[in-house]
Every structure is written in structure tokens, then in C-alpha cells.
Coordinates of C-alpha atoms in Angstrom, one line a residue:
M205 CA 116.3 120.8 116.7
Q206 CA 119.5 118.7 117.5
F207 CA 118.0 115.5 117.7
L208 CA 115.6 116.3 114.4
G209 CA 119.2 117.2 112.9
L210 CA 120.5 114.0 113.8
A211 CA 117.6 111.9 112.7
L212 CA 117.6 113.6 109.0
S213 CA 121.5 112.9 108.7
L214 CA 120.9 109.4 109.7
L215 CA 117.8 109.0 107.5
L216 CA 120.2 110.4 104.6
V217 CA 123.1 107.9 105.1
T218 CA 120.6 104.9 105.3
S219 CA 119.0 106.1 102.0
I220 CA 122.2 106.4 100.6
L221 CA 123.5 102.9 101.8
A222 CA 120.1 101.6 100.4
A223 CA 120.5 103.0 96.8
P224 CA 121.8 100.8 94.2
P225 CA 125.4 101.8 93.4
N226 CA 125.8 103.7 90.1
D227 CA 127.4 100.9 88.1
Y228 CA 123.9 99.0 88.8
A229 CA 122.1 101.7 86.4
L230 CA 121.0 100.2 83.4
R231 CA 123.4 101.2 80.1
I232 CA 122.6 100.4 76.7
K233 CA 124.8 97.3 75.7
E234 CA 123.9 97.2 72.2
T235 CA 122.0 98.8 69.2
V236 CA 121.1 98.0 65.5
S237 CA 119.0 98.9 62.8
P238 CA 116.7 96.7 61.4
P239 CA 118.4 94.9 58.2
R240 CA 116.7 95.9 55.0
G241 CA 113.5 93.8 54.0
W242 CA 112.7 93.1 57.8
A243 CA 109.6 94.8 59.0
K244 CA 107.5 94.9 62.4
H245 CA 104.9 92.4 62.2
S246 CA 103.1 91.9 65.9
I247 CA 103.6 91.6 69.5
P248 CA 105.0 88.3 70.7
P249 CA 103.0 86.7 73.3
P250 CA 104.2 87.5 76.8
D251 CA 104.8 83.5 77.3
H252 CA 107.0 83.2 74.2
N253 CA 109.9 81.5 75.8
I254 CA 113.3 82.5 74.6
A255 CA 116.4 80.7 75.5
L256 CA 118.4 83.8 76.5
R257 CA 122.4 83.2 75.8
I258 CA 124.9 85.0 78.0
G259 CA 128.3 85.0 76.6
L260 CA 130.7 86.0 79.2
Q261 CA 134.0 87.7 78.6
R262 CA 137.0 85.4 77.5
P263 CA 140.1 87.4 78.6
N264 CA 142.6 84.7 77.4
F265 CA 141.3 84.4 74.3
P266 CA 144.5 86.1 72.7
V267 CA 146.7 83.3 74.3
L268 CA 144.3 80.6 72.7
E269 CA 144.8 82.5 69.4
R270 CA 148.5 82.6 69.8
H271 CA 148.4 78.5 70.3
L272 CA 146.2 78.0 67.4
Y273 CA 148.6 79.8 65.1
E274 CA 151.7 78.3 66.3
V275 CA 150.1 74.5 65.8
S276 CA 148.7 75.5 62.6
S277 CA 151.9 77.0 61.0
P278 CA 154.3 74.6 59.2
D279 CA 157.3 76.6 60.0
H280 CA 156.4 76.7 63.8
E281 CA 158.3 74.1 65.9
R282 CA 154.8 73.2 67.6
Y283 CA 153.1 72.5 64.1
G284 CA 150.5 69.4 64.5
Q285 CA 150.6 69.6 68.5
H286 CA 146.9 70.5 68.8
L287 CA 145.2 71.1 72.1
S288 CA 143.0 68.8 74.0
K289 CA 139.3 70.0 74.6
E290 CA 140.4 70.4 78.5
E291 CA 143.0 72.6 77.4
V292 CA 141.0 74.7 75.2
E293 CA 138.3 75.2 77.8
A294 CA 140.9 76.5 80.4
L295 CA 141.7 79.1 78.0
V296 CA 138.4 80.4 76.9
A297 CA 137.1 80.6 80.8
P298 CA 136.0 83.7 82.3
H299 CA 137.4 85.3 85.3
Q300 CA 135.6 84.0 88.6
E301 CA 134.5 87.7 89.0
S302 CA 132.5 87.7 85.7
I303 CA 130.7 84.3 86.6
D304 CA 129.9 85.6 90.3
S305 CA 128.6 88.7 88.9
V306 CA 126.3 87.2 86.1
N307 CA 125.0 84.8 88.8
E308 CA 124.6 87.7 91.2
W309 CA 122.5 89.3 88.3
L310 CA 120.4 86.6 87.3
F311 CA 119.7 85.6 90.8
S312 CA 118.1 89.1 91.6
H313 CA 115.7 88.5 88.9
G314 CA 114.5 85.2 90.8
F315 CA 116.7 82.7 89.0
K316 CA 118.0 79.9 90.8
E317 CA 121.5 77.8 90.0
S318 CA 119.4 75.0 88.8
D319 CA 117.7 77.3 86.2
L320 CA 121.6 78.1 84.7
V321 CA 123.0 75.9 82.0
K322 CA 126.6 76.4 81.4
S323 CA 128.9 75.5 78.7
P324 CA 132.0 73.3 79.9
A325 CA 134.1 76.1 79.9
K326 CA 131.5 78.4 82.1
D327 CA 131.8 81.1 79.0
W328 CA 128.3 80.9 78.1
V329 CA 125.2 80.6 80.4
T330 CA 121.6 79.9 79.1
V331 CA 118.5 80.4 80.8
K332 CA 114.9 79.9 79.5
V333 CA 112.5 83.3 79.9
P334 CA 109.4 84.2 78.8
V335 CA 109.8 87.4 76.3
S336 CA 108.0 89.4 79.1
L337 CA 110.9 88.9 81.7
A338 CA 113.5 89.1 79.0
E339 CA 111.9 92.6 78.1
K340 CA 112.1 93.6 82.2
I341 CA 115.7 92.4 82.9
L342 CA 117.1 93.5 79.7
D343 CA 115.0 96.7 79.2
A344 CA 114.2 95.9 75.8
T345 CA 111.0 96.0 73.5
Y346 CA 110.9 92.5 71.4
Y347 CA 108.5 92.2 68.4
V348 CA 107.8 89.6 65.8
W349 CA 109.7 91.1 62.7
K350 CA 108.9 89.5 59.3
H351 CA 111.2 89.1 56.3
I352 CA 109.2 90.8 53.4
E353 CA 110.5 88.3 50.5
S354 CA 110.6 85.1 52.2
G355 CA 107.9 85.2 55.0
D356 CA 110.3 84.3 57.7
S357 CA 109.6 85.6 61.3
L358 CA 111.8 86.2 64.0
V359 CA 111.3 87.6 67.7
R360 CA 113.9 90.2 68.1
T361 CA 114.7 93.6 69.5
T362 CA 116.9 96.5 68.3
G363 CA 118.7 97.1 71.3
Y364 CA 119.1 96.0 75.0
S365 CA 120.6 97.3 78.0
L366 CA 122.8 95.8 81.1
P367 CA 123.6 96.9 84.4
S368 CA 126.7 99.1 84.1
H369 CA 129.0 96.9 86.0
L370 CA 128.2 93.8 83.8
H371 CA 129.3 95.5 80.8
H372 CA 133.2 94.3 81.1
H373 CA 131.6 90.8 82.0
V374 CA 129.4 90.2 79.2
D375 CA 130.4 89.8 75.4
V376 CA 126.5 89.2 73.9
I377 CA 123.6 88.2 74.7
Q378 CA 121.2 86.7 72.2
P379 CA 118.5 86.1 70.8
T380 CA 118.0 89.9 71.0
T381 CA 119.8 91.9 67.9
L382 CA 120.6 88.8 65.5
F383 CA 118.4 89.1 62.4
G384 CA 120.4 86.7 60.4
R385 CA 118.7 84.1 58.4
F386 CA 121.6 81.5 57.7
K387 CA 120.7 80.3 54.5
K388 CA 121.8 77.5 52.4
S389 CA 124.2 78.1 49.3
T390 CA 122.5 76.4 46.9
S391 CA 121.6 77.3 43.2
T392 CA 118.3 76.0 41.2
I393 CA 117.6 72.2 40.8
I394 CA 117.6 70.8 37.2
W395 CA 116.1 67.5 36.9
S396 CA 118.0 65.5 34.7
D397 CA 116.7 61.7 34.1
K398 CA 119.4 61.3 31.8
S399 CA 122.5 59.1 32.8
S400 CA 124.7 60.6 30.0
A401 CA 127.0 62.0 32.5
V402 CA 128.0 58.4 33.6
S403 CA 127.4 56.7 30.5
D404 CA 129.4 58.7 28.1
A405 CA 132.3 58.8 30.7
A406 CA 132.0 54.6 30.7
N407 CA 131.9 54.2 26.8
G408 CA 134.3 56.6 25.9
D409 CA 132.0 58.3 23.3
L410 CA 133.6 61.8 23.7
A411 CA 137.4 62.6 23.2
P412 CA 138.9 63.4 26.6
I413 CA 139.9 67.1 27.6
V414 CA 143.6 67.6 28.5
D415 CA 144.6 70.7 30.8
A416 CA 147.4 72.1 28.9
T417 CA 148.8 74.0 32.3
S418 CA 148.8 71.1 34.5
G419 CA 148.5 68.0 31.9
V420 CA 145.6 66.4 33.8
T421 CA 143.4 64.4 31.5
V422 CA 139.4 64.6 32.0
D423 CA 136.2 62.8 30.5
A424 CA 134.7 65.4 28.2
S425 CA 131.4 64.5 30.0
C426 CA 132.6 66.6 33.2
N427 CA 132.1 69.6 31.4
E428 CA 128.0 68.9 31.3
N429 CA 127.8 67.3 34.7
I430 CA 130.0 66.7 37.8
T431 CA 130.2 63.1 39.3
I432 CA 132.4 61.6 42.0
S433 CA 134.9 60.3 38.9
C434 CA 135.2 63.9 37.5
L435 CA 136.2 65.2 40.7
Q436 CA 138.9 62.3 41.2
Q437 CA 139.9 63.0 37.4
I438 CA 139.9 66.9 37.8
Y439 CA 141.9 67.0 41.2
N440 CA 144.2 64.3 40.4
I441 CA 143.1 61.6 43.1
V442 CA 142.5 58.4 41.0
D443 CA 143.4 55.2 42.5
F444 CA 144.1 56.6 46.0
V445 CA 142.3 54.4 48.9
P446 CA 142.4 55.8 52.3
S447 CA 143.0 53.3 55.0
A448 CA 144.1 55.4 58.2
R449 CA 142.2 54.7 61.4
G450 CA 141.0 57.1 63.5
N451 CA 139.9 59.6 60.6
S452 CA 136.6 61.1 60.3
I453 CA 134.5 63.8 58.5
G454 CA 131.4 65.4 59.2
I455 CA 128.4 67.8 57.4
T456 CA 126.5 69.8 59.2
G457 CA 122.4 70.0 58.0
Y458 CA 120.0 72.7 59.1
L459 CA 116.5 74.4 58.2
N460 CA 115.2 70.8 58.5
Q461 CA 117.3 69.5 55.5
S462 CA 117.2 65.5 55.7
A463 CA 120.0 63.6 54.1
N464 CA 118.1 60.6 52.7
V465 CA 119.8 57.1 53.1
A466 CA 118.0 55.5 50.2
D467 CA 119.1 58.3 47.7
L468 CA 122.7 57.7 49.3
Q469 CA 122.6 54.0 48.2
Q470 CA 121.1 54.7 44.7
F471 CA 124.0 57.3 44.3
F472 CA 126.5 54.8 45.5
V473 CA 125.3 52.3 42.9
E474 CA 125.7 54.7 40.1
Q475 CA 129.1 56.7 41.3
R476 CA 130.9 54.7 44.1
P477 CA 129.9 51.0 44.1
D478 CA 132.5 50.2 46.4
A479 CA 130.6 52.1 49.1
V480 CA 127.2 50.5 48.7
N481 CA 125.5 49.4 51.9
S482 CA 127.7 52.0 53.8
T483 CA 126.0 54.7 55.6
F484 CA 126.8 57.7 58.0
Q485 CA 126.4 58.3 61.8
F486 CA 123.5 60.6 62.4
I487 CA 123.7 62.9 65.4
S488 CA 120.5 64.8 66.4
V489 CA 121.4 68.5 67.9
N490 CA 118.7 69.8 70.0
G491 CA 116.2 67.6 68.7
G492 CA 116.9 67.8 65.0
Q493 CA 115.4 65.2 62.6
N494 CA 116.4 63.4 59.6
D495 CA 113.3 62.3 58.1
Q496 CA 113.6 59.5 55.8
T497 CA 110.3 59.9 54.0
P498 CA 111.3 60.2 50.5
A499 CA 109.4 63.5 49.5
N500 CA 111.2 65.2 52.7
A501 CA 114.9 64.2 51.0
G502 CA 116.6 67.5 51.2
D503 CA 118.5 68.9 48.2
E504 CA 121.2 70.6 50.3
A505 CA 121.7 67.5 52.8
N506 CA 121.9 65.2 49.9
L507 CA 124.2 67.1 47.9
D508 CA 126.5 67.5 51.1
T509 CA 126.5 63.9 52.3
Q510 CA 126.5 62.2 48.9
Y511 CA 129.8 64.0 47.5
A512 CA 131.6 64.5 50.7
F513 CA 131.4 60.9 51.9
G514 CA 131.4 59.4 48.7
L515 CA 135.0 61.4 47.8
S516 CA 136.4 60.3 51.1
Y517 CA 134.8 56.7 51.7
P518 CA 135.6 54.7 53.5
I519 CA 136.5 57.4 56.2
S520 CA 134.2 57.3 59.0
P521 CA 131.1 59.8 58.0
T522 CA 128.9 62.0 60.4
F523 CA 125.7 63.8 59.8
Y524 CA 124.8 66.5 62.3
S525 CA 121.1 67.6 62.1
T526 CA 120.2 70.6 64.2
A527 CA 116.8 71.8 64.9
G528 CA 115.4 75.4 64.8
S529 CA 114.4 77.1 61.7
P530 CA 111.8 80.1 60.6
P531 CA 109.0 80.8 60.7
F532 CA 108.3 81.7 64.4
I533 CA 104.6 80.3 64.9
P534 CA 103.2 82.1 67.9
D535 CA 100.2 79.8 67.9
S536 CA 102.4 77.2 68.6
S537 CA 102.3 75.1 71.7
P538 CA 104.5 75.5 73.6
P539 CA 105.0 78.9 71.9
E540 CA 109.1 79.0 71.5
N541 CA 111.4 79.0 68.6
T542 CA 114.4 80.8 69.0
N543 CA 115.5 80.6 65.2
E544 CA 119.4 80.0 66.1
P545 CA 120.2 76.4 65.2
Y546 CA 123.6 77.5 64.2
T547 CA 124.7 78.4 67.8
A548 CA 123.1 75.2 69.1
W549 CA 125.3 73.2 66.9
L550 CA 128.4 75.0 68.2
D551 CA 127.5 74.6 72.1
F552 CA 127.1 70.6 71.4
V553 CA 130.2 70.1 69.4
L554 CA 132.3 72.2 71.4
S555 CA 131.2 70.0 74.4
Q556 CA 132.2 66.8 72.6
A557 CA 135.4 64.8 73.3
D558 CA 135.7 63.5 69.6
V559 CA 134.6 65.6 66.8
P560 CA 135.2 65.0 63.1
L561 CA 138.5 66.0 61.7
A562 CA 137.1 67.8 58.6
I563 CA 133.7 69.6 58.7
S564 CA 131.8 71.3 55.9
T565 CA 129.1 73.8 56.2
S566 CA 126.8 75.2 53.7
Y567 CA 125.2 77.8 55.1
G568 CA 125.8 81.5 55.6
D569 CA 124.6 84.8 55.8
D570 CA 125.2 88.3 55.1
E571 CA 127.9 89.7 57.4
Q572 CA 126.1 92.9 58.3
T573 CA 122.9 90.9 59.1
V574 CA 125.0 89.4 62.0
P575 CA 125.8 91.7 64.9
F576 CA 129.5 92.2 65.2
S577 CA 129.4 91.0 68.8
F578 CA 128.0 87.8 67.7
A579 CA 130.2 87.5 64.9
K580 CA 133.0 87.8 67.2
R581 CA 131.9 84.8 69.8
A582 CA 131.2 82.6 67.1
C583 CA 134.3 83.3 65.5
E584 CA 136.2 82.7 68.5
D585 CA 134.4 79.4 68.8
F586 CA 135.6 78.2 65.5
A587 CA 139.1 78.9 66.6
Q588 CA 138.6 76.4 69.6
L589 CA 137.7 73.7 67.0
G590 CA 140.9 74.6 64.9
A591 CA 143.1 74.6 67.9
R592 CA 141.9 70.8 68.6
G593 CA 142.7 69.8 65.3
V594 CA 139.5 70.2 63.3
S595 CA 139.5 72.0 59.8
L596 CA 136.6 73.9 59.2
M597 CA 135.2 74.4 55.8
F598 CA 132.6 77.3 54.7
S599 CA 130.7 77.9 51.5
S600 CA 131.9 81.4 50.3
G601 CA 128.3 82.1 49.2
D602 CA 126.4 82.3 45.8
K603 CA 125.6 85.9 45.1
G604 CA 129.0 87.4 43.7
V605 CA 129.9 90.6 45.6
G606 CA 126.2 91.3 45.8
D607 CA 123.4 90.9 47.9
G608 CA 121.8 88.0 46.3
D609 CA 119.5 89.2 43.4
E610 CA 119.6 86.6 40.7
N611 CA 120.2 89.7 38.1
P612 CA 123.7 91.4 38.9
A613 CA 122.5 94.3 37.2
T614 CA 119.8 95.0 39.6
Q615 CA 121.4 94.1 42.8
Q616 CA 121.3 97.0 45.7
C617 CA 123.9 96.5 47.9
F618 CA 123.2 99.1 50.8
T619 CA 124.4 98.9 54.6
N620 CA 122.4 98.3 57.2
D621 CA 123.6 100.8 59.5
G622 CA 121.0 103.4 58.5
R623 CA 123.4 105.1 56.0
N624 CA 122.3 103.0 53.2
K625 CA 125.7 103.2 51.9
T626 CA 126.3 101.2 48.6
E627 CA 129.1 98.5 49.6
F628 CA 130.0 95.2 48.4
I629 CA 128.2 92.7 50.8
P630 CA 130.5 90.2 52.7
A631 CA 129.4 86.8 53.8
F632 CA 129.6 85.2 57.1
P633 CA 131.1 83.0 58.3
A634 CA 133.4 82.8 55.5
S635 CA 134.5 86.3 56.7
C636 CA 136.1 84.6 60.0
P637 CA 139.7 84.5 59.7
Y638 CA 139.6 81.1 61.8
T639 CA 137.7 79.1 58.9
T640 CA 138.7 78.0 55.4
A641 CA 136.2 79.6 53.0
V642 CA 135.6 77.9 50.0
G643 CA 134.6 79.5 46.3
G644 CA 133.5 78.0 43.1
T645 CA 134.9 77.0 39.9
Y646 CA 133.2 75.3 36.6
K647 CA 134.1 73.7 33.4
F648 CA 137.5 72.2 32.7
P649 CA 140.1 73.5 32.4
E650 CA 138.7 75.4 35.4
V651 CA 137.4 79.0 35.4
A652 CA 135.6 80.7 38.2
V653 CA 131.9 80.3 38.5
P654 CA 130.0 83.7 38.2
F655 CA 128.2 83.5 41.6
S656 CA 131.3 82.8 43.5
G657 CA 131.1 84.6 46.7
G658 CA 134.2 86.6 47.7
G659 CA 135.3 90.1 48.9
F660 CA 136.7 91.4 52.3
S661 CA 135.2 91.5 55.8
N662 CA 134.0 94.7 57.4
Y663 CA 134.4 92.8 60.7
F664 CA 137.4 91.0 60.7
N665 CA 141.1 92.6 60.1
R666 CA 143.3 90.8 57.5
P667 CA 145.0 88.2 59.3
R668 CA 149.0 87.7 59.2
Y669 CA 148.9 84.8 56.8
Q670 CA 147.0 86.4 54.3
D671 CA 149.3 89.6 54.0
A672 CA 151.6 88.5 51.3
A673 CA 149.2 87.0 49.0
V674 CA 146.2 89.5 49.3
G675 CA 148.7 92.5 49.7
K676 CA 149.9 91.4 46.1
Y677 CA 146.4 91.0 44.7
L678 CA 145.5 94.7 46.2
H679 CA 148.7 96.1 44.6
A680 CA 147.9 95.0 41.2
L681 CA 144.1 96.3 41.4
P682 CA 143.7 99.3 39.1
K683 CA 143.9 102.3 41.4
G684 CA 140.5 103.9 42.3
L685 CA 138.7 100.7 41.4
Y686 CA 135.8 100.0 43.7
N687 CA 137.0 102.7 46.1
G688 CA 134.6 102.8 49.0
L689 CA 132.8 99.7 47.7
F690 CA 135.2 97.3 50.1
N691 CA 137.5 97.4 52.9
P692 CA 140.6 96.4 51.6
N693 CA 141.9 96.0 55.4
G694 CA 139.6 93.3 56.0
R695 CA 140.1 89.7 56.1
A696 CA 140.0 88.5 52.3
F697 CA 137.9 85.5 51.3
P698 CA 137.6 82.7 49.8
D699 CA 140.8 80.7 50.5
V700 CA 140.4 78.1 48.0
A701 CA 138.0 76.9 45.6
A702 CA 136.5 73.8 43.9
Q703 CA 134.1 72.8 41.3
S704 CA 130.6 74.2 42.2
Y705 CA 128.0 73.6 39.1
R706 CA 126.0 71.0 37.8
F707 CA 126.6 68.3 40.2
R708 CA 124.8 64.9 39.4
I709 CA 123.1 63.9 42.7
I710 CA 120.1 61.6 43.6
L711 CA 117.1 63.6 44.8
K712 CA 113.8 61.7 46.0
G713 CA 114.7 58.7 43.8
R714 CA 115.5 60.8 40.8
P715 CA 118.9 62.0 39.2
A716 CA 119.1 65.9 39.3
L717 CA 121.8 68.6 38.6
I718 CA 122.5 70.9 41.4
G719 CA 125.3 73.9 42.2
G720 CA 126.3 76.3 44.5
T721 CA 129.4 76.9 46.6
S722 CA 127.5 74.4 48.8
A723 CA 129.1 71.9 46.3
S724 CA 132.6 73.2 46.6
S725 CA 132.6 73.2 50.5
P726 CA 132.0 69.5 50.9
T727 CA 133.8 68.5 48.1
F728 CA 136.9 70.7 49.4
A729 CA 136.2 68.7 52.6
G730 CA 136.4 65.4 51.2
F731 CA 139.9 66.0 50.0
V732 CA 141.0 67.3 53.5
A733 CA 139.9 64.0 55.0
L734 CA 141.9 62.4 52.5
L735 CA 144.7 64.3 53.2
N736 CA 144.2 63.8 57.1
D737 CA 144.4 59.9 55.9
V738 CA 147.8 60.5 54.5
R739 CA 149.2 62.0 57.5
L740 CA 147.5 59.9 60.0
K741 CA 148.8 56.8 58.0
A742 CA 152.3 58.2 58.7
G743 CA 151.7 58.9 62.2
R744 CA 151.3 62.5 61.9
P745 CA 148.4 64.5 63.7
S746 CA 145.3 65.8 61.5
L747 CA 145.8 69.2 59.7
G748 CA 143.7 71.2 61.7
F749 CA 143.2 74.9 61.0
L750 CA 144.2 75.1 57.4
N751 CA 144.9 78.8 56.3
P752 CA 148.6 79.3 57.6
F753 CA 149.2 75.9 55.8
L754 CA 147.1 77.0 52.5
Y755 CA 148.9 80.2 52.5
S756 CA 152.5 79.0 52.9
T757 CA 153.8 75.2 51.8
G758 CA 150.4 74.3 50.6
L759 CA 150.3 76.7 48.0
A760 CA 152.5 74.5 45.9
G761 CA 149.8 71.8 45.8
L762 CA 147.0 74.5 44.5
N763 CA 145.8 75.1 40.9
D764 CA 145.7 78.5 40.3
I765 CA 142.7 79.8 38.6
T766 CA 143.2 82.8 36.5
S767 CA 139.9 83.4 34.6
G768 CA 136.2 84.6 35.5
N769 CA 135.0 87.1 37.9
N770 CA 132.0 87.3 40.4
A771 CA 129.6 90.3 39.2
G772 CA 127.6 92.1 41.6
C773 CA 126.1 95.3 42.9
G774 CA 125.7 96.4 39.1
T775 CA 129.3 95.7 38.8
P776 CA 131.6 93.1 37.0
G777 CA 132.9 92.3 40.7
F778 CA 136.4 91.1 41.1
N779 CA 138.6 89.1 38.7
S780 CA 140.1 86.2 39.1
T781 CA 144.0 86.5 38.4
V782 CA 147.4 85.0 38.9
G783 CA 147.8 84.1 42.8
W784 CA 145.2 84.8 45.5
D785 CA 141.8 86.6 44.5
P786 CA 138.5 87.3 45.8
V787 CA 136.6 84.6 43.8
T788 CA 138.6 81.7 43.9
G789 CA 141.1 82.3 46.6
L790 CA 144.5 80.7 46.2
G791 CA 142.7 77.8 43.7
T792 CA 141.6 74.5 43.7
P793 CA 143.2 71.4 45.2
N794 CA 146.0 69.1 43.4
F795 CA 145.8 65.7 45.6
G796 CA 148.9 64.3 44.0
K797 CA 150.9 67.0 44.9
L798 CA 149.1 68.3 48.2
K799 CA 149.4 64.5 49.6
E800 CA 153.6 64.7 49.4
I801 CA 153.6 68.3 51.2
V802 CA 151.5 67.5 53.9
L803 CA 154.2 64.9 54.9
R804 CA 157.0 67.6 54.8
R805 CA 156.0 68.5 58.6

């Protein structure tokens, strides 16, 4: 009996030692409600491959953020002392314990070190897995989800789990709960074979328009169509020729949008003759294409490249094309499509030693369709670029404060958290505090364009650089107006604005008129590139992250827009007013003034 008791005791001890510790038990890491408009469609093939991206925690990010604000604030002694790629990577690197823990977890599921693709800072780990294995290691169930309105499809789950001990090592894993569609911000194309926008201005047939406030004079035709010449006149940039070495500007392209070189040349012949025979550097990311078949020219890509590169010529231009777009096609071979081109671009550009100094993106999504964990990580990636001296411009969106319904009176603005609460719908990445969000204006003298996206983030708190300007706006807002429809403590956007309506482009060999904040963002980026030229020529560093400058000394170089509103959700939306507002931000650029201001520090 004594021997049996000892044997039983040893067996119990052995069992306890063999059992996994409690912190290896799976615990839910993240769950989401499916966004409105998405429905379960089918079960994905078990061999559908997923590029599973694991974001390790960045314990020193607050230190990077402090550096970012110091080198970006004109009143700080470190202004302009941007960090190197290596310095930034050191500040976002995870603890070795996090790296080891994630490695051990992946190895326990049969992966080898050679299967793991790690970012230079080792803060991202990517592994390719069939969906059947992803479901096993994440205790998740994936489905093919279909967007009812567009027909786009994604392979996603509404929740996943991790071993308990990994929760404080891992920030996010995707593709899991991200249902964002990352749409272009372009309004309807109007075909226009008439050349009146150019000929009338050249012939002086119409009386010019004078802005009584600024004293700027502009060709009358600019109230019909916007051209390079119109933007130069409106924003006080006539006769400036950039010449500094080392300057650069970039445009990002997604969703199979191709920038057509023949169209660009025709555009240059019409609007920028000195740029004829020049072109851009094309960089393919993750297999992205730039199809030069005339029929496949992209409206968004043509608009972005023609105006950003036309305004900033001869500054060195780059067009990025990043592969990955809906729909998911389960019968394709191999059956693989993660539909996350945006993260692929960020991975790529952060790994590069040389990055364009001003970059514009005309794509975005509703903030609420992007899980906070993912939005936070992407926002931190933008901060890395800002700390390295890169200015990032994003369109503020083309739906006012609403959900994109073309008729503001019928828009339904509901939350995606299961409550179906009525709220204004902020946009992302415009809501990230480390980006410069660009809203829209039209006509001259300028007023806010009705579709200009703007509002307040539900994810990110208002940054300090906005406190004075936004606080003043909120104080003046009629008491009780839109109570409960927006977060008054959130990061406010847009920051600035520019023309965004009836831009004359060349598309598939024909003139066309196009608009959206997708026009205002590359326009503003073009002016930032010119301001960088002023600084570089004087031996100063690039402007980098713009917002602390714009909300302080740069404010004197902006045209305040005080008329217009951005209707949505069955409301008139917000009004433009004196000072900052959630329609046109701080205003539009006055290059003549800004070129003097940027040399003060």
C-alpha cells in the first residue's frame, strides 16, 4: 500500500509537470462585429494561403513619439534633426523576450526559422499558412465574406485567440478581423473634349477674378476647370522654379490603378510643356503592375501623378504600385489573396534607405471598419516615416461626415459595434495624428467643397498640437449641436485643404474632368515638395512631419476658408469658419508666404 501511494504521488507530479502551464491556455485576443454591408458567403478552401502578419509589441514607441515631436516642432531646439532609418528601427524593436516567445510558439506548430520573414526592426513576423492551419493555431473560423454593394470578397474571421503568455508580446495579427476595403477617394469622371480650360485662359477671353481678401488674381476659367496654371495662380506660386538636389516626391497606387505614361506626356504638352519627355520612376511593391495598355489607364493614378508631378517638376518623382485587391477568387491558382496591399506598401517603404520626402495617398476607409489594433500599428508606422523626415499626405475622404451615400439626406451612419448607434463616420488613415489630412475646396475665391471629409476620430485622442485651434472651434460650436454624434476629444481632421473639383486630366488619350479629395492630397503634396526645395536649397533639412509646423508658425502661410459645409448623415454637417474647422482644416497654402516662413528655422 505504501508503495502504491508513492507511485500515485509520482504519477500526479509527473502529470503536473507534463501539463502546459496556465499561461499557455488559449485566450481571446480580439473579436469584432462584422461591418455593415458584409455577409458570410462560403467556406474558403482549406489550402487557401494566408500571409499571416504578427505585430510584436513596441515598448519604446513612446520614446520614438517624443523624438518625432521634437524634430517636427519649430519651437524645439532639435527641429529638423530627423532620425536615421537605423535609429528609428532601434526605437520600434520589440524586447528579445517577445521575439523568443513568438518564435517558440510558431516552432511548436511546425514552422522553422527559414519560414519566418521578419521586418528590419523585427517588430513584424510574417508566415505563409493555409487557412486550415491558421484556424488551428488561432482557434479561429475563417469564412469568405462578401460585400453586398460592391461584390468584393475577403477571407476573414470575426475573432481569434492566442496563448495567454503571448498577449503582452503581440499587438495584432492580420489578416483576421480587418474588413476594410481601402477605397479610392475620387468622384465621378466627366468627359470633356473641350479645351476651354486652357484656351480661354490663354486668350484672355474672360475677365480675371480677384480675391478681395488676399489680393490674388486668377483666370476666370479656373472656376470651370482646374489646371496646373490655375493652382499656381490660386496658391501664389507663379514663376517659382525648383532646383535643389536631393528632393523627391512620391505617389502611392493601389487596386490595379496604372499611371499611363502616354497620358502623362499629353498632359505635359497641354499644361506643363517644359516637362515634356520627363517621366517618373516606377516601383513595383509585392508584384504591383503599371499596365501601359491605354484602356487600362487608371483615373486615380493619372490624376495623382499628373498633378503632383506636374506641380513639382523637375523634382524627382516616384510612383509606387502595390499589388493586392478584391475580389478574392477561390478558384484561382494558387488560391491566395490577402487583400491587404496597404500593409505591403508600409512594409516595403519602411525597409528602404531612401524614401521620397513628400508622399501622397488618395485611398482610405471608414475608421470603424479598421480594428483599433491594426489602426494603431499602421499609425505608428506613419510616425516612423515622419521621424525620418518624410511628409505624409492623405485624402480626408469624399463623404462629408457620412457613410458615402451620394444623397446626404438618405445616409445611414451607424456604428459597427453591434449597437447600431447613429454617429458621424470618421475616416482612416486621415484620423491618424501622425499624418496630414487634406480636405477639399472649389471655386475662387475658395469655399469648402460639400463632399470634403472631416470630423473627429473615435480611436485617437486629440494631439497637443491641435489643442488651441480645435479647442477654439469646439468652444464656438453651438451648445448641444450634434451631441453624441462625434467624439469632441478625438483627433480632428482635416488639417489643411486644397482645390478638389473638376480637375482637367488626360485619361485614355482624352481630356476628362475629375475630382475628390484625391485631387487635393496630391496637390498639397506638390506644394510641400516645392517648400522642401526652398529648405534644401538653403542647406536645411526637409519639413518632415508637417502638423506641428502647420498649427504653429505655418498658420500664417495658409488661406483661411470660412464658407461651406460638409453635409452627411441627414445633417448639414460641420461649417467652415474662421480658424480651424472640420471641413477645410486650417486652410489652403499660400506658397509666397510659406516659402519665407519655412526658412525661419
